[in-house]
XYZ file of C-alpha atoms in Angstrom:
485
model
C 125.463 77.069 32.828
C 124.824 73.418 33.904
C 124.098 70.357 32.004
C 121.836 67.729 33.768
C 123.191 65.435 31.459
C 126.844 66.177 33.341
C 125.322 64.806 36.987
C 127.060 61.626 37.994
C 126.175 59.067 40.454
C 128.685 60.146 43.605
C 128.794 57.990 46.281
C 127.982 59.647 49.296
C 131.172 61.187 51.232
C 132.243 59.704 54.676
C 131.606 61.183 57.801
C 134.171 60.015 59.289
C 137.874 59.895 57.778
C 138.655 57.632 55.302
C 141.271 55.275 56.500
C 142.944 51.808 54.189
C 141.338 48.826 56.143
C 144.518 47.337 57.833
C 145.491 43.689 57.527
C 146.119 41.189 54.867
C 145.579 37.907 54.091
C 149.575 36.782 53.793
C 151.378 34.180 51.488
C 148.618 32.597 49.104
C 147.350 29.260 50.372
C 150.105 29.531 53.543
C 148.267 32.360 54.566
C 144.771 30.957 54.360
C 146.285 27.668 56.590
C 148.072 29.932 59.011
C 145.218 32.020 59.981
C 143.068 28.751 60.149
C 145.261 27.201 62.817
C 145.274 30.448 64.370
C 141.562 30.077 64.931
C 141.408 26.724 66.091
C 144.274 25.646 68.086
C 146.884 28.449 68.718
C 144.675 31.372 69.625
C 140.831 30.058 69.600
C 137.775 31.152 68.136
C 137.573 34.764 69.878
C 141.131 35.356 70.504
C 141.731 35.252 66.874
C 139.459 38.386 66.453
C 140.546 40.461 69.350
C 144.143 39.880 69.119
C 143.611 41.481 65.940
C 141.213 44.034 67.126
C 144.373 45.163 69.420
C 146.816 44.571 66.302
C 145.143 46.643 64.173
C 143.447 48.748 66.839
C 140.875 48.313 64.160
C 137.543 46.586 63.981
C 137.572 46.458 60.549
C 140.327 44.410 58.784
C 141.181 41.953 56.482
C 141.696 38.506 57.719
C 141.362 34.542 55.943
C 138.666 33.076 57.587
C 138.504 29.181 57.978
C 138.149 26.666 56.200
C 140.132 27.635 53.350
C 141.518 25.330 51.453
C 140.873 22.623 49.563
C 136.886 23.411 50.689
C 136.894 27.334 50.300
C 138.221 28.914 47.043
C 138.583 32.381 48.331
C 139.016 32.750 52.557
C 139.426 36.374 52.389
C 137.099 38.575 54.226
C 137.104 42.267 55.470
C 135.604 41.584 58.968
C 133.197 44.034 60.989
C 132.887 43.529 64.481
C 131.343 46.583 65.535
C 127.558 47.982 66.708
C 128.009 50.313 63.710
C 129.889 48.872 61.034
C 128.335 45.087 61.205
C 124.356 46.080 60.466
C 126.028 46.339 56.939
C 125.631 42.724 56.766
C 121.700 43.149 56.591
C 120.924 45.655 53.513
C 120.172 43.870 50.876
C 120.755 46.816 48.749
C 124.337 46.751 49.005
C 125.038 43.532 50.255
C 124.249 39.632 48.115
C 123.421 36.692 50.166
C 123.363 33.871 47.807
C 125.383 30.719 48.628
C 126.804 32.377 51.302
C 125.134 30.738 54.605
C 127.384 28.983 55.870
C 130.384 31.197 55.090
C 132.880 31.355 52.524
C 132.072 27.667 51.771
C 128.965 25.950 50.849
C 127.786 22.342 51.364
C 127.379 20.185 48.894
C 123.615 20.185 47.641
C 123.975 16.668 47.824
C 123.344 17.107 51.505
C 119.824 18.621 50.559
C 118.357 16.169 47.623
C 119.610 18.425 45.209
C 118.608 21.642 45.965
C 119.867 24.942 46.955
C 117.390 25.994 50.240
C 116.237 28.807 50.938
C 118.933 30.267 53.758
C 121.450 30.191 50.159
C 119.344 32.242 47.958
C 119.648 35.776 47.903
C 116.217 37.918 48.242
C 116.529 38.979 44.874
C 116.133 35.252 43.484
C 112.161 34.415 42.872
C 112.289 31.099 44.490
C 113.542 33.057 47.721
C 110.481 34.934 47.568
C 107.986 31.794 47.135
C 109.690 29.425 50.080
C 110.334 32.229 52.582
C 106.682 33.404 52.256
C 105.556 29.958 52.421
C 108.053 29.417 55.552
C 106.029 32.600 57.328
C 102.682 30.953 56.456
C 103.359 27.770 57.813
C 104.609 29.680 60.982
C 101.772 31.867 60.851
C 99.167 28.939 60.791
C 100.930 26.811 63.809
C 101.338 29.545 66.544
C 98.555 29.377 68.558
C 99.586 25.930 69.327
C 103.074 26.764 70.509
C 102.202 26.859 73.939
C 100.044 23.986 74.939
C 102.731 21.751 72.817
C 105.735 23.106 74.392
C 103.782 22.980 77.692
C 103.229 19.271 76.936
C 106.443 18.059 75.994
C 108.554 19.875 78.291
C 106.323 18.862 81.271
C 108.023 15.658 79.958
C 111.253 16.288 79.801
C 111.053 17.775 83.488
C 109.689 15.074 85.134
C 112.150 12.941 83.608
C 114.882 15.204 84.398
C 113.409 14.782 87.972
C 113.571 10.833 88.253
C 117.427 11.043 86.312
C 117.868 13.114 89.513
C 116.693 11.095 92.037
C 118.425 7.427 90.221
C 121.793 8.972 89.586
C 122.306 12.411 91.116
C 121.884 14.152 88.093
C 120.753 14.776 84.757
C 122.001 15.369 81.349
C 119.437 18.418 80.453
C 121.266 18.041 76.839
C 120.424 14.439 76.011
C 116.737 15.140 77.016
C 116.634 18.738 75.235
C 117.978 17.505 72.156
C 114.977 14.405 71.759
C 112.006 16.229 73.467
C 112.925 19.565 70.947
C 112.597 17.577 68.207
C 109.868 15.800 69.287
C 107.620 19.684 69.911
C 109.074 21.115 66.547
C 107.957 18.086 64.193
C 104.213 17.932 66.103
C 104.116 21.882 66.115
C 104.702 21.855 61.816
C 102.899 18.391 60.966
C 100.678 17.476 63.808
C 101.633 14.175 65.173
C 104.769 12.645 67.509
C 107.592 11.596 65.055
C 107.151 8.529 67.014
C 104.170 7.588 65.339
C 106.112 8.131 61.890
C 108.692 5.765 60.710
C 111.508 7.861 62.779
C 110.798 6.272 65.777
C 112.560 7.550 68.680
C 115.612 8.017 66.842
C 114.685 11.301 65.006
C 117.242 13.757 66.635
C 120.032 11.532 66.673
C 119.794 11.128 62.402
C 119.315 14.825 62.278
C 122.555 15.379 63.725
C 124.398 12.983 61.918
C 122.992 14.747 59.120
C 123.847 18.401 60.487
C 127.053 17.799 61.991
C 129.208 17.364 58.219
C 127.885 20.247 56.712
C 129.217 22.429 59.749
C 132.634 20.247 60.517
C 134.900 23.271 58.490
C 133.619 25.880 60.947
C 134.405 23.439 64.267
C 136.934 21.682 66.273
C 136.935 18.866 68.491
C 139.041 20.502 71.487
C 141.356 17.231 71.381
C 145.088 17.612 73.082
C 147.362 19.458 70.658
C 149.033 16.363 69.723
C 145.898 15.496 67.305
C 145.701 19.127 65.924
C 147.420 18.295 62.406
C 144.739 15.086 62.066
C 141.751 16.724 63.305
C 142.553 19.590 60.671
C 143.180 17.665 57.952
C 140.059 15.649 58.371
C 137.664 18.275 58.959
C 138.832 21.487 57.648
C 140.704 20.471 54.643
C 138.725 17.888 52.563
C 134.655 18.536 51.998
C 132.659 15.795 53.707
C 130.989 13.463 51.048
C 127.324 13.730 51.535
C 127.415 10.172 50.724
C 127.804 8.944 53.882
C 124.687 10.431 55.630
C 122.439 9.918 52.697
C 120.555 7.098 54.409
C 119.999 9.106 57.477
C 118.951 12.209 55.506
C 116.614 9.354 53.481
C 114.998 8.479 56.560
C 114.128 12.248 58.042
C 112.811 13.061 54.349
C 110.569 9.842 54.054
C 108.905 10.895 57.359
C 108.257 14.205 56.244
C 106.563 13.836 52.885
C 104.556 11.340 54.698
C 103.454 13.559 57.643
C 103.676 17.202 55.697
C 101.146 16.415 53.081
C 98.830 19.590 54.484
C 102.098 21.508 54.356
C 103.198 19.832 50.850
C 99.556 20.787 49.294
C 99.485 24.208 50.303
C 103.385 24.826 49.076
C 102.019 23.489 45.385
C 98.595 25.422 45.348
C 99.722 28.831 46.727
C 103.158 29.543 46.105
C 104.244 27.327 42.893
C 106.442 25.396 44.677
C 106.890 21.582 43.663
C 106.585 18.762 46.266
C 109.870 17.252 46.263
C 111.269 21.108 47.076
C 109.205 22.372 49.234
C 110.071 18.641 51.203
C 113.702 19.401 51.353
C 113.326 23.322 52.474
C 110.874 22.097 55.080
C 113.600 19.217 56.381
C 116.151 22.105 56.674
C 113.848 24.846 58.245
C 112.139 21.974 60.820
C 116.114 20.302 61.463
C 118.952 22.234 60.793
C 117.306 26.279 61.452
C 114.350 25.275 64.087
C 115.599 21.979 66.205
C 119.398 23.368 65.466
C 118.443 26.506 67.292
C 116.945 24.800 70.518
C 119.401 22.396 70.920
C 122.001 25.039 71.040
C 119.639 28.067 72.561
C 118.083 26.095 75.486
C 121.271 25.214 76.904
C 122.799 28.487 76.703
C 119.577 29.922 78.049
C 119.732 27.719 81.465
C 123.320 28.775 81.406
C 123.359 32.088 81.392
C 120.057 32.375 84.276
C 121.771 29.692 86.864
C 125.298 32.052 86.332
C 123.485 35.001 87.381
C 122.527 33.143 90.627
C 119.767 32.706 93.226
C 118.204 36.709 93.806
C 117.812 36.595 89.624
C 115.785 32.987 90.025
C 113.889 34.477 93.221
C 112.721 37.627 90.594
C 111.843 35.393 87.853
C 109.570 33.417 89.899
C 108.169 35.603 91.540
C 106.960 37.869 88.085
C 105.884 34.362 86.387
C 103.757 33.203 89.270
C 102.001 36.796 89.689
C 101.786 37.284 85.880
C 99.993 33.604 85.841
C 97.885 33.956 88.676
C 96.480 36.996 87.540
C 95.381 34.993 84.148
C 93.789 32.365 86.659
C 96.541 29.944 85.993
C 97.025 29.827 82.235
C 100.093 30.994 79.997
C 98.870 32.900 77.230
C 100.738 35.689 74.863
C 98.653 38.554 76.907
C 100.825 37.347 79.684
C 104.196 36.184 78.645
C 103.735 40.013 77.575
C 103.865 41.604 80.981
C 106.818 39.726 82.428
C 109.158 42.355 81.462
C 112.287 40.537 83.065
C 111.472 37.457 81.359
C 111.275 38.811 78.145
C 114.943 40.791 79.015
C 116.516 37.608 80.352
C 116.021 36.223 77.043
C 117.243 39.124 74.846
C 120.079 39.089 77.159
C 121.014 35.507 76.400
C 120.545 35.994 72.812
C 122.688 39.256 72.754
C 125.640 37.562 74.869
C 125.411 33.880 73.263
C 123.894 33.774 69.716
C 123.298 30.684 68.580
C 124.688 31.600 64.859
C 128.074 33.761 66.001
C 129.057 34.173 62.258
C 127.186 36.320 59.341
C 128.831 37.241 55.749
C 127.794 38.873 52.718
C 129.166 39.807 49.407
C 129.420 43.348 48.207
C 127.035 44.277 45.413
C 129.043 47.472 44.406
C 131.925 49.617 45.752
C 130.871 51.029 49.123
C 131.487 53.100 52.130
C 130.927 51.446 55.434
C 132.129 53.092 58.734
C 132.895 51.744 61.890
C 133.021 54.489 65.656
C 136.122 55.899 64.547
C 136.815 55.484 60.765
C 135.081 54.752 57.399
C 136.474 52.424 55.007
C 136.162 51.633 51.237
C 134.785 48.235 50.070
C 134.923 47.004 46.585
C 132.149 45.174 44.758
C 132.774 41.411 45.373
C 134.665 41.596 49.011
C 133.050 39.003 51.065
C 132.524 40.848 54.570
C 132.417 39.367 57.375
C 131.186 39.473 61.163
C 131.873 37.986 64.622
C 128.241 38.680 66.690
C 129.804 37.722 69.675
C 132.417 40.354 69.446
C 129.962 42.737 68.039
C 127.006 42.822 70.259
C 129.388 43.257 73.259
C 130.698 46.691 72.053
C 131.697 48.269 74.957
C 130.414 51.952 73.104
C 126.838 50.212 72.872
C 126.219 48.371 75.981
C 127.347 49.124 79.367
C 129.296 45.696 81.184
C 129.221 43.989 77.677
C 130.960 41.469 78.711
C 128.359 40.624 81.869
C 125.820 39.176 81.568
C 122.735 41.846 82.994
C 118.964 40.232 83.251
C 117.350 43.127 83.546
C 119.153 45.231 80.768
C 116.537 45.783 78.294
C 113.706 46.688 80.383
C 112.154 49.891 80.032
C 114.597 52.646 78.605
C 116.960 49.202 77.850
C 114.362 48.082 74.939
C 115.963 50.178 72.960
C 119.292 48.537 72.517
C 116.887 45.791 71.118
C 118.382 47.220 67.589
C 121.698 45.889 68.370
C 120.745 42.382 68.738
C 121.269 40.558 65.898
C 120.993 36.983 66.712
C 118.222 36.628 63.946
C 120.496 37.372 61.072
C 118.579 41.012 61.395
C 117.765 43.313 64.375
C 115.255 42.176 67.258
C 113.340 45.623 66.341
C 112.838 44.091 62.818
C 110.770 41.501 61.461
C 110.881 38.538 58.918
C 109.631 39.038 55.181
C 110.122 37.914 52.285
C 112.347 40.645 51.069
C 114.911 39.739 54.175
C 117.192 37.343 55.181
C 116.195 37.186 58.750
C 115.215 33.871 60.158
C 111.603 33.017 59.379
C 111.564 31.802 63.029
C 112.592 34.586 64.939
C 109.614 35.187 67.060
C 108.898 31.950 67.261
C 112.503 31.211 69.443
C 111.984 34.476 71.510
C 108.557 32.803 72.275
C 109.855 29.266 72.894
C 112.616 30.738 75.359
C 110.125 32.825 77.173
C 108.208 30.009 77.543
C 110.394 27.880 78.476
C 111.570 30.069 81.697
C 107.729 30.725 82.361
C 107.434 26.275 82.832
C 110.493 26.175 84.397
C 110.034 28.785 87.479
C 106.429 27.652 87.580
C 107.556 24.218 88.593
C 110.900 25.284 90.528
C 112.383 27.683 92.821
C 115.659 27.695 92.098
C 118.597 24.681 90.437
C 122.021 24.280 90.173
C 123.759 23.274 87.163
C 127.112 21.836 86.118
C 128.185 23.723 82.906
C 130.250 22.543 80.193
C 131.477 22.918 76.476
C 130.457 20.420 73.768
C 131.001 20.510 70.218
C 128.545 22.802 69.141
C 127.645 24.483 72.253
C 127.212 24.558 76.033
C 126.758 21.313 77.710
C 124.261 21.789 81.111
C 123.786 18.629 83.375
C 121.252 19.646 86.480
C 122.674 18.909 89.690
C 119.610 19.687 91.587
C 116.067 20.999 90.853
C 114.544 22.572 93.948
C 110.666 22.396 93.919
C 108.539 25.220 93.832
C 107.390 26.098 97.406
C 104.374 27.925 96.682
């Protein structure tokens, strides 16, 4: 006989064999400062991961990640840097997100007037609920002007990309990104030129030095190895007193009470969120998650599409220019639609080069997660940890993962779209409330598409110099060849 009051919650058995996740995280504290130099100066960024990978022959293991101390109290992660094992990161079921953005360290809220924003809360938090549906309705109300804005700024930047060109013999595509991207995202969300408001011209340049701090633990400054010990010390060991860009944080907030009061009304009246709060979300969605993302994503984009070389630029321009003649000229959502190898050259840049390479999460309760080979037992409170760059090449996913293919998620290829992740969620999902992916997603895959639309209407092909900078790729145009037809 059998007693329903005997049944116990089981968790569900492996598929897979059940292997101990390999690794540790060494000496305490010594540990947490070798594997941080390991990541910045002895191995790099992603030799740290697949040196490990190899180690381990494991894509699941325990590792510190940086900074560790004296900014993070606990470095140690279980990382997951496979197609299978890292969607972990998005079910919120299993898996907490709060204070957990930027890693296993968190920014002063000094850096935000106080309060915790929205990309720290957790969906189960109320206030999560009210800002990210407030986020989507903002988004919601401003997208029909995305593309005569973008078309109007970056006809700007072009032209003055042009005459850098024709002075000097080049251009700095970065310089002029970085102000005319701020410039489109502030008119797009509050309906005027920041430099009508009291930012001037000198908006993107105080967003940065406001940005930059808050992400100094996760970078380096690729100096000779003879500054290693300084550089570490200064901007991996010590938080960075939000002190010193208060005034420039000041100035960026002033501007956009005064120019978001539509925004500011609507946040108060319809979701219950106060003034002052909804300001300081709205200053981190518009700066650090919006501009942030096209100052690193247009870059990469350009890239990535003069790499592939001359036949992929001839195909491009040759879809855009049909696709726009059909619609007598215009660019509308009907037909950045049918350019099929647009839309893949995009995905394809955002699969190979995310603009946010790291994700964690905290575990809500003990768990099974399983990677190709082996599952693995998580217990509540592990921070987990993954590497998209190393994860959304998996060779057992996507064929040449390391190549860059324009053309790879066209037709049968749209359905690897569920392995790109560079939305903090799969490109076959969308934003809500209930999620933590960015409120923005389709907006960027718009923007990008968009952007190679203008582009290969105006040239034919371009050639690039390509660089590294501190938070990105560095592109400086070396020649822009006009469009013959």
């Amino acid at each position: 006989m059998s007693s329903s009051s005997s049944s116990a919650v089981r968790k569900p058995q492996p598929k897979l064999p059940l292997k101990q996740i390999p690794g540790d995280y060494g000496v305490p504290f010594f540990g947490a400062i070798k594997d941080r130099y390991d990541f910045f100066y002895n191995q790099g960024r992603d030799e740290f991961f697949k040196a490990r990978i190899q180690k381990y022959n494991s894509t699941v293991f325990r590792t510190n990640m940086p900074p560790g101390p004296f900014i993070a109290s606990n470095p140690k992660v279980v990382t997951v840097l496979d197609a299978i094992s890292f969607p972990i990161l998005f079910d919120n079921s299993k898996i907490e997100k709060r204070d957990i953005f930027d890693g296993t360290y968190m920014p002063s809220t000094d850096f935000t007037g106080g309060y915790r924003i929205c990309s720290f809360l957790d969906p189960t938090e109320a206030k999560h609920t009210s800002l990210k549906n407030f986020f989507l309705s903002l988004l919601s109300a401003n997208h029909k002007n995305v593309i005569p804005l973008f078309h109007t700024h970056f006809t700007d930047l072009f032209a003055k990309a042009e005459a850098q060109l024709l002075k000097d013999g080049k251009s700095d595509f970065n310089t002029l990104n970085d102000q005319t991207s701020f410039d489109f995202i502030f008119e797009l969300f509050f309906g005027q030129n920041p430099s009508n408001t009291s930012l001037g011209s000198k908006g993107s340049t105080l967003v940065s030095l406001w940005i930059l701090p808050q992400l100094s633990p996760q970078l380096t400054l690729g100096l000779p190895k003879v500054f290693n010990v300084l550089e570490d010390f200064l901007l991996h060991t010590f938080p960075f007193p939000a002190l010193f860009v208060k005034p420039a944080y000041n100035k960026v907030y002033k501007a956009f009470y005064e120019s978001a009061a539509k925004a500011l009304d609507e946040a108060e009246s319809k979701f219950g969120i106060t003034r002052e709060e909804a300001c300081h979300n709205l200053v981190f969605l518009v700066c650090f998650n919006a501009y942030g993302g096209m100052k690193l994503l247009f870059p990469s984009l350009l890239k990535w599409v003069v790499l592939a070389g001359e036949e992929l630029h001839r195909k491009l321009r040759d879809e855009i220019r049909a696709v726009v003649k059909e619609t007598g000229g215009k660019i509308t959502l009907a037909a950045l639609d049918k350019m099929t190898l647009t839309k893949s050259v995009v995905y394809e840049a955002l699969r190979i080069d995310p603009s946010v390479p790291f994700q964690y999460g905290k575990a809500k309760e003990d768990l099974i997660i399983e990677s190709h080979d082996a599952a693995f037992e998580i217990k509540k409170g592990e921070i987990l940890f993954g590497y998209q760059p190393i994860a959304t090449r998996d060779g057992k996913i996507f064929e040449n993962p390391e190549e860059f293919v324009a053309d790879r998620f066209v037709g049968e290829g749209e359905k690897l779209l569920k392995y790109v992740w560079w939305s903090n969620g799969p490109e076959t999902v969308s934003p809500e409330a209930a999620n933590k992916q960015c409120a923005g997603k389709d907006l960027v895959v718009l923007m990008n598409r968009i952007m190679l639309v203008e582009f290969f209407l105006r040239y034919d092909t371009f050639t690039l110099d390509v660089g590294t900078s501190l938070l990105g790729t560095t592109t400086t145009f070396k020649t822009l060849t006009p469009a013959s037809s």
